[in-house]
Amino acid sequence: MPFVNIRITKEKGEPTKEQKAQLIRGVTNLLSEVLGKNKSSTVVIIDEISTDDYGLGGKPITQVRKEQAKAQGKSQAKKLK
């Protein structure tokens, strides 16, 4: 029985229920097509993680995202000058 665990951040209302359903269908179909696995026995679990609950480079992802947005804003401002 194939078991797939997808971990994804919950950001800005995504993934939606529809997107999660599409992921489940897509992964199930992929395992069936590529590995010949039975769709009815394929398990797909989606774990949604808050950006406050994990980190990158010693910082919470919430902070990393804010820094990235700030840096991108500065980069855009330089292009306009």
Tab-separated table of C-alpha atoms in Angstrom:
chain	number	residue	atom	x	y	z
A	1	MET	CA	0.000	0.000	0.000
A	2	PRO	CA	1.630	3.292	-1.074
A	3	PHE	CA	1.696	6.009	1.562
A	4	VAL	CA	2.545	9.599	0.603
A	5	ASN	CA	2.842	12.429	3.104
A	6	ILE	CA	2.831	15.972	1.702
A	7	ARG	CA	3.943	18.757	4.018
A	8	ILE	CA	3.016	22.240	2.922
A	9	THR	CA	2.765	25.630	4.554
A	10	LYS	CA	-0.624	27.193	5.137
A	11	GLU	CA	-0.233	30.698	3.730
A	12	LYS	CA	-2.683	33.314	2.484
A	13	GLY	CA	-5.606	30.897	2.501
A	14	GLU	CA	-3.801	28.255	0.488
A	15	PRO	CA	-3.913	25.450	-0.103
A	16	THR	CA	-7.686	25.516	-0.508
A	17	LYS	CA	-9.862	22.423	-0.132
A	18	GLU	CA	-10.017	22.230	-3.912
A	19	GLN	CA	-6.222	22.419	-4.251
A	20	LYS	CA	-5.773	19.685	-1.641
A	21	ALA	CA	-8.268	17.457	-3.448
A	22	GLN	CA	-6.350	18.047	-6.681
A	23	LEU	CA	-3.057	17.140	-4.977
A	24	ILE	CA	-4.566	13.921	-3.632
A	25	ARG	CA	-5.938	12.949	-7.052
A	26	GLY	CA	-2.731	13.907	-8.833
A	27	VAL	CA	-0.405	11.997	-6.514
A	28	THR	CA	-2.689	8.956	-6.594
A	29	ASN	CA	-2.785	9.024	-10.399
A	30	LEU	CA	0.988	9.506	-10.602
A	31	LEU	CA	1.691	6.449	-8.448
A	32	SER	CA	-0.745	4.436	-10.529
A	33	GLU	CA	0.727	5.541	-13.859
A	34	VAL	CA	4.430	5.431	-12.968
A	35	LEU	CA	4.595	2.538	-10.513
A	36	GLY	CA	1.432	0.625	-11.380
A	37	LYS	CA	0.061	1.042	-7.847
A	38	ASN	CA	-3.590	0.379	-7.101
A	39	LYS	CA	-5.431	3.684	-6.656
A	40	SER	CA	-7.834	2.207	-4.112
A	41	SER	CA	-4.994	1.335	-1.725
A	42	THR	CA	-3.012	4.575	-2.112
A	43	VAL	CA	-2.968	6.795	0.965
A	44	VAL	CA	-2.170	10.515	0.664
A	45	ILE	CA	-1.937	12.693	3.757
A	46	ILE	CA	-1.488	16.454	3.618
A	47	ASP	CA	0.060	18.077	6.681
A	48	GLU	CA	-0.433	21.828	6.758
A	49	ILE	CA	2.211	23.633	8.767
A	50	SER	CA	1.952	27.153	10.130
A	51	THR	CA	4.851	29.367	9.078
A	52	ASP	CA	5.387	30.022	12.803
A	53	ASP	CA	5.969	26.315	13.415
A	54	TYR	CA	9.172	25.782	11.449
A	55	GLY	CA	12.272	27.677	10.528
A	56	LEU	CA	14.955	28.202	7.941
A	57	GLY	CA	18.419	29.511	8.683
A	58	GLY	CA	17.629	29.927	12.375
A	59	LYS	CA	14.539	32.084	11.775
A	60	PRO	CA	10.828	31.272	11.736
A	61	ILE	CA	9.497	31.136	8.180
A	62	THR	CA	7.077	33.961	9.045
A	63	GLN	CA	10.098	36.213	9.626
A	64	VAL	CA	11.908	34.914	6.524
A	65	ARG	CA	8.863	35.704	4.353
A	66	LYS	CA	8.669	39.262	5.750
A	67	GLU	CA	12.372	39.820	5.076
A	68	GLN	CA	12.007	38.465	1.545
A	69	ALA	CA	9.045	40.764	0.854
A	70	LYS	CA	10.945	43.757	2.229
A	71	ALA	CA	14.012	42.949	0.105
A	72	GLN	CA	11.844	42.475	-2.974
A	73	GLY	CA	10.182	45.843	-2.336
A	74	LYS	CA	13.570	47.556	-2.151
A	75	SER	CA	14.655	45.838	-5.357
A	76	GLN	CA	11.514	47.013	-7.156
A	77	ALA	CA	12.030	50.572	-5.887
A	78	LYS	CA	15.593	50.629	-7.274
A	79	LYS	CA	14.339	49.532	-10.689
A	80	LEU	CA	11.881	52.437	-10.788
A	81	LYS	CA	14.591	55.039	-10.148
